[in-house]
PDB file of C-alpha atoms in Angstrom:
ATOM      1  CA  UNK D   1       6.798  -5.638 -10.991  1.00  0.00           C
ATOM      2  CA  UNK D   2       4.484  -5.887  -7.473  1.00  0.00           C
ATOM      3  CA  UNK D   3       7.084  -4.491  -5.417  1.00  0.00           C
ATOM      4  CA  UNK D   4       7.698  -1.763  -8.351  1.00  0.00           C
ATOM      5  CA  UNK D   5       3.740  -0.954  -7.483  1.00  0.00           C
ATOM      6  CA  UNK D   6       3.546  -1.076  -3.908  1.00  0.00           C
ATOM      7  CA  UNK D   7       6.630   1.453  -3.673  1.00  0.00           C
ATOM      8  CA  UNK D   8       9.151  -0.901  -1.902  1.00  0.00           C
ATOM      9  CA  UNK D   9      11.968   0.610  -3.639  1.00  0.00           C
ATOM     10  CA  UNK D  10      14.412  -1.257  -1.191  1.00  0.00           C
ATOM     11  CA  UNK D  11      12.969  -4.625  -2.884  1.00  0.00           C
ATOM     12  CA  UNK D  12      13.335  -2.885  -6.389  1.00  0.00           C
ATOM     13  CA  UNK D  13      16.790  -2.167  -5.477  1.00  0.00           C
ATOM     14  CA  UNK D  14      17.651  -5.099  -4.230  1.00  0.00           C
ATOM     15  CA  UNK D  15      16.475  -7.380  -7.889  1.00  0.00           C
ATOM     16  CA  UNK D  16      18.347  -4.618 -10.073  1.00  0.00           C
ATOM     17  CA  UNK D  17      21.459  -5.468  -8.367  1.00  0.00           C
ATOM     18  CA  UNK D  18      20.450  -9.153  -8.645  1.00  0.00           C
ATOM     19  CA  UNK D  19      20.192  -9.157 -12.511  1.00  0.00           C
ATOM     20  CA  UNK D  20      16.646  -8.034 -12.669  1.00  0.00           C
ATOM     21  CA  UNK D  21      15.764  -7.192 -16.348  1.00  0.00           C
ATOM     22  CA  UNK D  22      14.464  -3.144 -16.763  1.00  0.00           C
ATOM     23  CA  UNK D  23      13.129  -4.403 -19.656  1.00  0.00           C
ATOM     24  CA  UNK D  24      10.758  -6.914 -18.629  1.00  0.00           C
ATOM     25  CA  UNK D  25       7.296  -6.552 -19.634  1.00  0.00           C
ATOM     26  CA  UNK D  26       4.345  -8.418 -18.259  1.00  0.00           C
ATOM     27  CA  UNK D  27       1.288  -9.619 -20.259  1.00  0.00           C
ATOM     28  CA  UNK D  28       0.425  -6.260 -21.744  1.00  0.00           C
ATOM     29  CA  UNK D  29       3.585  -5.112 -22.699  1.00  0.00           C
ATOM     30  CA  UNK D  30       4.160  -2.634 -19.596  1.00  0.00           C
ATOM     31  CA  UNK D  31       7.422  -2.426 -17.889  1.00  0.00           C
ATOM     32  CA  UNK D  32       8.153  -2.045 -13.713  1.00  0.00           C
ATOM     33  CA  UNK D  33       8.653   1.269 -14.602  1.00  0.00           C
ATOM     34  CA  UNK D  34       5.126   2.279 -16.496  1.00  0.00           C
ATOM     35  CA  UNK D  35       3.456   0.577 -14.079  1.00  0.00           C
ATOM     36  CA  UNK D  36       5.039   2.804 -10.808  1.00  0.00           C
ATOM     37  CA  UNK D  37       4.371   5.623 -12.753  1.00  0.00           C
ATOM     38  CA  UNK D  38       0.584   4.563 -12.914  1.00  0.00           C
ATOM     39  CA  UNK D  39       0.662   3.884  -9.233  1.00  0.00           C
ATOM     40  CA  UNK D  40       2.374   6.810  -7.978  1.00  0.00           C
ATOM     41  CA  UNK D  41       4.788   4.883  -6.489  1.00  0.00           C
ATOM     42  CA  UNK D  42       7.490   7.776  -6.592  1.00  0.00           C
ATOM     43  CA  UNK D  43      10.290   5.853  -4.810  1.00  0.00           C
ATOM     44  CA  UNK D  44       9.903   3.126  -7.169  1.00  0.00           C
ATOM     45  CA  UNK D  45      10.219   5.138 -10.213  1.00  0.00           C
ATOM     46  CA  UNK D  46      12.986   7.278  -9.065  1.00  0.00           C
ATOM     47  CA  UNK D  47      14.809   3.787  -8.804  1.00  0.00           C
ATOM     48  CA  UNK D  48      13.729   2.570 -11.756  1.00  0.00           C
ATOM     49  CA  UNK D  49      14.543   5.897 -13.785  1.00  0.00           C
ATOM     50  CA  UNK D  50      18.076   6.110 -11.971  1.00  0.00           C
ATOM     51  CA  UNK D  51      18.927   2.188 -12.740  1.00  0.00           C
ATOM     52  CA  UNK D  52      17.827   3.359 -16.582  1.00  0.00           C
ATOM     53  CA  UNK D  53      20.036   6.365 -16.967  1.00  0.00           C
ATOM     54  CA  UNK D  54      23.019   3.944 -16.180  1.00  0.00           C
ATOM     55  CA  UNK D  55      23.451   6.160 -12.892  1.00  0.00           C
ATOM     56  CA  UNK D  56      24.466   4.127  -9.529  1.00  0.00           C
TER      57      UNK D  56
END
């Protein structure tokens, strides 16, 4: 979820294709995903959203 934050949407790439769960939530409930959004990490999300969609 820290690399999903500070935009290193090689790293986030790199843990989807590594079995990574899009699903995981940390101790409040939020997702990789909510949290990049919060951040404005805009490479992270568009990772994230792609890897969600099912699209490769």
């Amino acid at each position: 979820m820290l690399v999903a934050a500070f935009n290193r949407a090689d790293m986030v790439e790199w843990l989807l294709a590594h079995g990574a769960s899009l699903d995981a939530r940390d101790w409040s409930g939020l997702r990789a995903l909510d949290i990049a959004r919060a951040m404005h990490a805009d490479a992270s999300v568009a990772v994230l959203d792609q890897a969600g969609s099912g699209a490769h």
